[in-house]
Short mmCIF file of C-alpha atoms in Angstrom, two decimals:
data_model
loop_
_atom_site.label_atom_id
_atom_site.label_comp_id
_atom_site.label_asym_id
_atom_site.label_seq_id
_atom_site.Cartn_x
_atom_site.Cartn_y
_atom_site.Cartn_z
CA UNK A 1 120.84 146.71 289.48
CA UNK A 2 119.96 144.21 286.81
CA UNK A 3 118.45 146.69 284.36
CA UNK A 4 114.98 145.19 283.92
CA UNK A 5 114.38 144.67 287.65
CA UNK A 6 116.43 145.98 290.54
CA UNK A 7 115.52 143.05 292.77
CA UNK A 8 116.59 139.43 292.61
CA UNK A 9 113.53 137.12 292.61
CA UNK A 10 113.66 133.94 294.66
CA UNK A 11 111.03 131.26 294.15
CA UNK A 12 112.15 127.89 295.47
CA UNK A 13 110.25 124.74 294.77
CA UNK A 14 112.98 122.63 296.34
CA UNK A 15 113.20 123.76 299.97
CA UNK A 16 116.53 122.00 300.38
CA UNK A 17 118.08 124.87 298.42
CA UNK A 18 118.64 127.82 300.76
CA UNK A 19 117.67 131.35 299.80
CA UNK A 20 120.56 133.44 298.52
CA UNK A 21 121.07 137.17 299.00
CA UNK A 22 122.48 137.83 295.57
CA UNK A 23 122.74 141.57 296.16
CA UNK A 24 125.08 140.93 299.07
CA UNK A 25 127.06 138.43 296.99
CA UNK A 26 127.45 140.97 294.17
CA UNK A 27 128.78 143.54 296.63
CA UNK A 28 131.23 141.04 298.13
CA UNK A 29 132.50 139.93 294.73
CA UNK A 30 132.94 143.50 293.50
CA UNK A 31 135.00 144.29 296.59
CA UNK A 32 137.07 141.12 296.30
CA UNK A 33 137.92 141.79 292.65
CA UNK A 34 138.42 145.52 293.14
CA UNK A 35 135.89 146.13 290.37
CA UNK A 36 135.69 149.77 289.29
CA UNK A 37 132.11 149.20 288.11
CA UNK A 38 131.15 148.01 291.60
CA UNK A 39 128.27 145.60 292.27
CA UNK A 40 126.58 146.75 289.04
CA UNK A 41 129.45 145.21 287.07
CA UNK A 42 128.93 141.88 288.81
CA UNK A 43 125.20 142.19 288.12
CA UNK A 44 125.95 142.64 284.41
CA UNK A 45 127.98 139.44 284.41
CA UNK A 46 125.28 137.51 286.27
CA UNK A 47 122.58 138.77 283.90
CA UNK A 48 124.56 137.51 280.89
CA UNK A 49 125.14 134.12 282.52
CA UNK A 50 121.47 133.75 283.47
CA UNK A 51 120.29 134.55 279.94
CA UNK A 52 122.86 132.59 277.97
CA UNK A 53 124.19 129.74 280.14
CA UNK A 54 126.24 127.73 279.47
CA UNK A 55 128.35 130.56 278.11
CA UNK A 56 132.08 131.05 277.54
CA UNK A 57 133.95 133.72 279.49
CA UNK A 58 134.84 135.42 276.20
CA UNK A 59 131.14 135.81 275.32
CA UNK A 60 130.37 137.13 278.81
CA UNK A 61 133.17 139.64 278.32
CA UNK A 62 131.70 140.81 275.02
CA UNK A 63 128.16 141.19 276.33
CA UNK A 64 129.06 142.69 279.72
CA UNK A 65 131.78 144.94 278.24
CA UNK A 66 134.41 143.83 280.73
CA UNK A 67 137.90 142.45 279.97
CA UNK A 68 138.15 138.66 279.90
CA UNK A 69 140.56 138.50 282.91
CA UNK A 70 138.10 140.56 284.98
CA UNK A 71 135.23 138.26 283.98
CA UNK A 72 137.34 135.24 284.95
CA UNK A 73 138.10 136.78 288.34
CA UNK A 74 134.41 137.55 288.94
CA UNK A 75 133.38 134.01 288.00
CA UNK A 76 136.00 132.54 290.32
CA UNK A 77 134.64 134.60 293.21
CA UNK A 78 131.09 133.56 292.33
CA UNK A 79 132.19 129.91 292.38
CA UNK A 80 133.56 130.37 295.89
CA UNK A 81 130.14 131.61 296.96
CA UNK A 82 128.14 128.85 295.30
CA UNK A 83 126.52 131.04 292.64
CA UNK A 84 128.41 129.74 289.62
CA UNK A 85 129.12 126.06 289.00
CA UNK A 86 132.69 124.81 288.68
CA UNK A 87 131.94 123.27 285.27
CA UNK A 88 132.94 124.96 282.01
CA UNK A 89 131.52 126.82 280.09
CA UNK A 90 130.14 129.11 282.77
CA UNK A 91 126.78 128.16 284.23
CA UNK A 92 124.85 128.83 287.45
CA UNK A 93 124.36 126.49 290.35
CA UNK A 94 120.72 125.62 291.20
CA UNK A 95 120.87 128.06 294.14
CA UNK A 96 122.37 130.82 292.00
CA UNK A 97 119.81 130.19 289.26
CA UNK A 98 116.94 130.30 291.71
CA UNK A 99 118.18 133.57 293.13
CA UNK A 100 118.55 135.14 289.71
CA UNK A 101 115.64 133.75 287.67
CA UNK A 102 113.24 132.22 290.18
CA UNK A 103 113.85 128.88 288.47
CA UNK A 104 116.16 126.05 289.48
CA UNK A 105 116.57 124.46 286.05
CA UNK A 106 118.78 125.94 283.33
CA UNK A 107 117.42 127.73 280.31
CA UNK A 108 114.99 130.01 282.13
CA UNK A 109 116.71 133.11 280.83
CA UNK A 110 116.86 132.09 277.18
CA UNK A 111 113.31 133.08 276.33
CA UNK A 112 113.53 136.49 278.00
CA UNK A 113 111.92 139.35 276.11
CA UNK A 114 114.38 141.37 274.09
CA UNK A 115 114.18 144.35 271.79
CA UNK A 116 117.40 143.52 270.00
CA UNK A 117 117.01 143.34 266.22
CA UNK A 118 117.12 139.67 265.17
CA UNK A 119 118.63 140.61 261.80
CA UNK A 120 121.51 142.91 262.74
CA UNK A 121 122.06 141.70 266.36
CA UNK A 122 122.06 145.30 267.52
CA UNK A 123 124.84 146.42 265.19
CA UNK A 124 122.57 148.60 263.09
CA UNK A 125 123.77 147.17 259.78
CA UNK A 126 123.25 143.97 257.81
CA UNK A 127 125.66 143.11 255.01
CA UNK A 128 123.39 142.65 251.94
CA UNK A 129 123.79 139.52 249.86
CA UNK A 130 125.53 141.14 246.84
CA UNK A 131 128.06 142.85 249.12
CA UNK A 132 128.56 139.70 251.20
CA UNK A 133 130.14 138.18 248.10
CA UNK A 134 133.09 140.54 248.69
CA UNK A 135 133.94 138.67 251.88
CA UNK A 136 135.96 136.16 249.88
CA UNK A 137 138.06 138.96 248.38
CA UNK A 138 138.80 140.34 251.83
CA UNK A 139 139.54 136.90 253.25
CA UNK A 140 142.09 136.34 250.49
CA UNK A 141 143.64 139.74 251.17
CA UNK A 142 143.90 138.98 254.88
CA UNK A 143 145.80 135.73 254.23
CA UNK A 144 148.93 137.55 253.15
CA UNK A 145 148.83 140.57 255.45
CA UNK A 146 151.94 140.91 257.66
CA UNK A 147 151.51 139.45 261.13
CA UNK A 148 149.98 141.79 263.69
CA UNK A 149 152.65 143.68 265.65
CA UNK A 150 151.55 143.50 269.26
CA UNK A 151 153.94 146.25 270.29
CA UNK A 152 151.87 148.56 268.06
CA UNK A 153 148.57 147.24 269.50
CA UNK A 154 147.73 145.76 266.09
CA UNK A 155 144.91 143.22 265.97
CA UNK A 156 143.25 142.47 262.64
CA UNK A 157 139.50 142.83 262.32
CA UNK A 158 137.35 140.22 260.58
CA UNK A 159 136.26 140.50 256.90
CA UNK A 160 132.65 141.12 258.00
CA UNK A 161 133.83 144.01 260.14
CA UNK A 162 135.69 145.55 257.21
CA UNK A 163 132.50 145.42 255.14
CA UNK A 164 130.37 146.82 257.98
CA UNK A 165 132.71 149.78 258.37
CA UNK A 166 132.49 150.57 254.67
CA UNK A 167 128.71 150.19 254.74
CA UNK A 168 128.52 152.51 257.77
CA UNK A 169 130.44 155.10 255.78
CA UNK A 170 128.16 154.54 252.78
CA UNK A 171 124.99 154.94 254.87
CA UNK A 172 126.35 158.17 256.40
CA UNK A 173 127.13 159.72 253.03
CA UNK A 174 130.82 159.54 253.84
CA UNK A 175 132.00 157.45 250.91
CA UNK A 176 131.11 158.42 247.32
CA UNK A 177 133.06 161.45 246.14
CA UNK A 178 134.65 161.98 249.56
CA UNK A 179 138.27 162.56 250.52
CA UNK A 180 139.05 159.79 253.04
CA UNK A 181 142.01 159.59 255.44
CA UNK A 182 142.82 156.31 257.20
CA UNK A 183 145.04 156.80 260.26
CA UNK A 184 146.53 153.33 260.55
CA UNK A 185 145.22 150.49 258.40
CA UNK A 186 146.34 147.10 259.66
CA UNK A 187 142.61 146.25 259.36
CA UNK A 188 142.83 146.64 255.53
CA UNK A 189 139.86 149.02 255.41
CA UNK A 190 141.43 150.59 252.31
CA UNK A 191 141.19 147.18 250.61
CA UNK A 192 137.53 146.94 251.62
CA UNK A 193 136.96 150.43 250.19
CA UNK A 194 138.56 149.36 246.92
CA UNK A 195 136.53 146.15 246.72
CA UNK A 196 133.28 147.98 247.48
CA UNK A 197 134.03 150.69 244.94
CA UNK A 198 134.60 148.02 242.31
CA UNK A 199 131.20 146.53 243.16
CA UNK A 200 129.14 149.73 243.55
CA UNK A 201 130.82 151.90 240.91
CA UNK A 202 130.46 155.67 241.24
CA UNK A 203 127.95 155.22 244.09
CA UNK A 204 130.75 153.86 246.26
CA UNK A 205 133.94 155.39 244.88
CA UNK A 206 135.78 157.95 247.03
CA UNK A 207 137.45 160.93 245.38
CA UNK A 208 140.67 160.43 247.38
CA UNK A 209 141.96 157.76 249.76
CA UNK A 210 145.08 158.31 251.85
CA UNK A 211 146.57 155.81 254.29
CA UNK A 212 149.00 156.96 256.99
CA UNK A 213 150.81 154.21 258.88
CA UNK A 214 154.18 153.78 260.59
CA UNK A 215 154.58 150.13 259.50
CA UNK A 216 156.52 149.88 256.19
CA UNK A 217 155.73 146.16 255.87
CA UNK A 218 152.00 146.87 255.96
CA UNK A 219 152.25 149.74 253.50
CA UNK A 220 154.19 147.59 251.05
CA UNK A 221 151.52 144.92 251.24
CA UNK A 222 148.69 147.44 250.82
CA UNK A 223 150.31 148.87 247.70
CA UNK A 224 150.12 145.52 245.92
CA UNK A 225 146.54 144.80 247.01
CA UNK A 226 145.20 148.24 246.09
CA UNK A 227 146.94 148.27 242.72
CA UNK A 228 145.34 144.93 241.92
CA UNK A 229 141.90 146.32 242.80
CA UNK A 230 142.43 149.50 240.81
CA UNK A 231 142.27 152.00 243.67
CA UNK A 232 144.84 154.76 243.38
CA UNK A 233 145.46 155.45 247.07
CA UNK A 234 148.23 157.51 248.65
CA UNK A 235 150.29 155.43 251.08
CA UNK A 236 152.36 157.50 253.48
CA UNK A 237 154.82 156.12 256.03
CA UNK A 238 154.54 158.40 259.03
CA UNK A 239 154.61 158.06 262.83
CA UNK A 240 151.57 159.80 264.27
CA UNK A 241 153.59 160.82 267.30
CA UNK A 242 154.62 163.61 264.93
CA UNK A 243 152.04 166.05 263.52
CA UNK A 244 150.51 165.16 260.17
CA UNK A 245 152.56 166.23 257.15
CA UNK A 246 151.59 169.75 256.06
CA UNK A 247 150.15 168.47 252.78
CA UNK A 248 147.50 166.48 254.72
CA UNK A 249 146.34 169.18 257.13
CA UNK A 250 142.71 170.14 256.61
CA UNK A 251 142.49 168.14 253.40
CA UNK A 252 139.82 165.50 254.13
CA UNK A 253 136.08 165.09 254.52
CA UNK A 254 136.26 161.75 256.34
CA UNK A 255 138.76 160.18 258.77
CA UNK A 256 138.71 156.56 259.98
CA UNK A 257 140.93 155.30 262.77
CA UNK A 258 141.21 152.37 265.18
CA UNK A 259 143.85 153.62 267.64
CA UNK A 260 145.60 151.99 270.59
CA UNK A 261 142.99 151.40 273.28
CA UNK A 262 144.49 153.79 275.81
CA UNK A 263 143.33 157.26 276.80
CA UNK A 264 146.61 158.64 275.46
CA UNK A 265 146.06 156.77 272.19
CA UNK A 266 142.55 158.19 271.88
CA UNK A 267 143.79 161.72 272.58
CA UNK A 268 146.60 161.54 270.04
CA UNK A 269 144.67 159.86 267.21
CA UNK A 270 141.57 162.02 267.68
CA UNK A 271 143.82 165.09 267.57
CA UNK A 272 145.50 163.95 264.36
CA UNK A 273 142.09 163.11 262.88
CA UNK A 274 140.71 166.58 263.65
CA UNK A 275 143.80 168.20 262.17
CA UNK A 276 143.23 166.21 258.97
CA UNK A 277 139.58 167.22 258.58
CA UNK A 278 138.70 170.23 256.46
CA UNK A 279 137.89 173.30 258.59
CA UNK A 280 134.28 173.90 259.49
CA UNK A 281 131.34 171.75 260.47
CA UNK A 282 130.22 168.47 258.95
CA UNK A 283 133.37 166.37 258.71
CA UNK A 284 132.94 162.65 259.42
CA UNK A 285 135.08 160.76 261.93
CA UNK A 286 134.68 156.99 262.37
CA UNK A 287 136.46 156.08 265.58
CA UNK A 288 136.78 152.47 266.77
CA UNK A 289 137.63 152.04 270.44
CA UNK A 290 137.40 149.12 272.84
CA UNK A 291 135.33 149.07 276.03
CA UNK A 292 137.20 150.62 278.95
CA UNK A 293 136.62 151.13 282.65
CA UNK A 294 133.96 153.81 283.35
CA UNK A 295 136.47 156.49 284.32
CA UNK A 296 138.49 155.90 281.15
CA UNK A 297 135.36 155.92 279.01
CA UNK A 298 134.38 159.27 280.49
CA UNK A 299 137.89 160.61 279.81
CA UNK A 300 137.73 159.53 276.17
CA UNK A 301 134.26 160.97 275.64
CA UNK A 302 135.31 164.21 277.34
CA UNK A 303 138.20 164.40 274.87
CA UNK A 304 135.70 164.24 272.03
CA UNK A 305 133.70 167.10 273.51
CA UNK A 306 136.83 169.14 274.26
CA UNK A 307 137.83 168.82 270.60
CA UNK A 308 134.44 170.07 269.44
CA UNK A 309 133.29 166.68 268.10
CA UNK A 310 129.61 165.73 268.21
CA UNK A 311 128.80 162.08 268.95
CA UNK A 312 126.16 161.13 266.39
CA UNK A 313 126.06 157.43 267.31
CA UNK A 314 127.82 154.78 269.36
CA UNK A 315 127.39 151.13 268.39
CA UNK A 316 128.70 148.71 271.05
CA UNK A 317 130.50 145.61 269.79
CA UNK A 318 130.41 146.82 266.18
CA UNK A 319 133.93 145.60 265.39
CA UNK A 320 135.12 142.00 265.75
CA UNK A 321 138.79 140.99 265.76
CA UNK A 322 140.86 137.84 265.59
CA UNK A 323 142.99 137.20 268.63
CA UNK A 324 142.05 140.19 270.82
CA UNK A 325 141.52 138.03 273.87
CA UNK A 326 141.51 140.57 276.70
CA UNK A 327 138.70 142.63 275.15
CA UNK A 328 136.82 139.55 273.90
CA UNK A 329 137.65 140.46 270.32
CA UNK A 330 135.29 143.43 270.00
CA UNK A 331 135.29 147.21 270.04
CA UNK A 332 132.72 149.98 269.70
CA UNK A 333 132.22 152.28 266.72
CA UNK A 334 131.75 155.98 267.40
CA UNK A 335 130.42 158.08 264.55
CA UNK A 336 131.45 161.68 265.13
CA UNK A 337 130.89 164.92 263.23
CA UNK A 338 133.12 167.98 263.35
CA UNK A 339 131.79 171.42 264.26
CA UNK A 340 132.91 175.00 263.74
CA UNK A 341 134.70 174.70 267.08
CA UNK A 342 136.63 171.51 266.33
CA UNK A 343 140.29 171.84 267.32
CA UNK A 344 142.97 169.20 268.06
CA UNK A 345 144.24 168.92 271.62
CA UNK A 346 147.67 167.57 270.67
CA UNK A 347 149.31 169.77 268.05
CA UNK A 348 153.02 169.06 268.43
CA UNK A 349 155.24 166.02 268.91
CA UNK A 350 154.00 163.44 271.45
CA UNK A 351 156.65 161.49 273.39
CA UNK A 352 154.65 159.93 276.23
CA UNK A 353 153.46 156.34 276.66
CA UNK A 354 150.96 155.44 273.96
CA UNK A 355 150.48 151.70 273.52
CA UNK A 356 148.93 149.35 276.08
CA UNK A 357 152.22 147.78 277.22
CA UNK A 358 153.82 151.21 277.60
CA UNK A 359 151.00 152.64 279.67
CA UNK A 360 150.92 149.58 281.91
CA UNK A 361 154.69 149.81 282.44
CA UNK A 362 154.53 153.53 283.13
CA UNK A 363 151.79 153.45 285.74
CA UNK A 364 152.12 152.66 289.44
CA UNK A 365 148.83 151.43 290.87
CA UNK A 366 147.62 151.86 294.46
CA UNK A 367 146.56 148.74 296.38
CA UNK A 368 144.45 148.88 299.53
CA UNK A 369 144.95 146.35 302.33
CA UNK A 370 141.66 144.57 303.05
CA UNK A 371 142.58 144.18 306.72
CA UNK A 372 143.67 147.67 307.80
CA UNK A 373 142.86 149.90 304.82
CA UNK A 374 146.44 151.07 304.27
CA UNK A 375 147.22 152.01 300.66
CA UNK A 376 150.52 151.05 299.03
CA UNK A 377 151.88 151.95 295.57
CA UNK A 378 153.01 149.12 293.30
CA UNK A 379 154.86 149.64 290.03
CA UNK A 380 157.86 151.45 288.52
CA UNK A 381 159.67 153.54 291.10
CA UNK A 382 157.62 152.18 294.00
CA UNK A 383 158.88 150.01 296.86
CA UNK A 384 157.27 146.97 295.23
CA UNK A 385 157.57 146.63 291.46
CA UNK A 386 154.89 143.91 291.27
CA UNK A 387 151.87 143.04 293.41
CA UNK A 388 153.28 139.55 294.01
CA UNK A 389 156.19 141.13 295.90
CA UNK A 390 153.87 143.10 298.17
CA UNK A 391 151.69 140.06 298.85
CA UNK A 392 154.75 137.97 299.66
CA UNK A 393 156.01 140.59 302.11
CA UNK A 394 152.60 141.37 303.56
CA UNK A 395 151.15 144.77 304.36
CA UNK A 396 153.82 146.77 306.28
CA UNK A 397 151.13 148.11 308.60
CA UNK A 398 149.42 144.87 309.62
CA UNK A 399 150.94 141.96 307.68
CA UNK A 400 147.77 141.33 305.67
CA UNK A 401 148.07 139.61 302.28
CA UNK A 402 144.70 140.48 300.75
CA UNK A 403 145.39 143.62 298.73
CA UNK A 404 142.85 145.09 296.34
CA UNK A 405 143.73 147.22 293.30
CA UNK A 406 142.42 150.77 293.29
CA UNK A 407 141.78 153.03 290.30
CA UNK A 408 144.85 154.71 288.86
CA UNK A 409 145.18 158.26 290.05
CA UNK A 410 144.27 160.81 287.42
CA UNK A 411 147.12 163.07 286.40
CA UNK A 412 147.51 165.80 283.79
CA UNK A 413 146.53 164.65 280.34
CA UNK A 414 149.54 163.75 278.30
CA UNK A 415 150.39 165.16 274.95
CA UNK A 416 149.26 168.79 275.22
CA UNK A 417 151.47 171.21 273.36
#
């Protein structure tokens, strides 16, 4: 369960501390939280705490790839069971530490063997010193960027992330002389491309850069920044709910996008990206997407396969953001290549829910009563619009008030046309 060892060692020197069945605790906590990942998800959280305590919930979220609210709920359940201390940041109790590490004093997990690269921290890239000097340019550019529009799922990435994305493109041969399409650019990747091209010269200068975004404020800001850096980019105001303009279809070697972190958002933006790539094999697609529940991750990766995209690499936690609290401010970077069979799934207008708030509002979730097992729907169109209403009323079958969320039922994939 824990990755390195499936058992939980217990070696007590202080016999006043009782032995703890941590496997049983993990199963109880997973059930109490309604965790889709099951006891393995709790084990991931415990492993992070044991290795890095004291550790903030946000850092646990990043390392365990679980949303911050889920991590908080898990930690609260672990506190109830005496595994996690009530102090902040998160740390183990002596009993919890003994059950996990065989030691009762903190710090036992810090010297654990690890194969993670000490230079790149597992990201696969290190920003070299000459390029790191561009961070100041990007920081200055970010100061004046229009505020993130939460209704569009905008969250700005850090200057280091902008540079890492450009370096990832450079390393993949997807930069110099290439035709690059950015589907959405509130992260100012086009500015990073311009800054890098100014530094590297012809070795880092794309042949064409086109930005497509629905936010006129952002496009106006980008125009001034790119003109100042000498990059002649096309800036096109366009809502990607509609198909790409005809002049953009099949016209690019490389597409970069950081879409809304919903399955519908992945489907739509991947489709538009594929429609923008030149026909045939070998096109590059850099796709940033946050960690999701296992079923959603499988859905997104199945979309990639269905569209004829080959996953060349996946780097967890590659992107860092300011203010993205629920996802701990990180997302993964997929590097995809097109094939002869690459085809978009969504080809026409898309009118379904797309952004996080829309998909939450559109979905009714089943809740199972812990006492009798009865399942009740909560959400738009259901008898109870919010879970608080159902808990206040009690389960209609038995009156129970402990109700656990269940996975959303899979329906037909939206957006096909």
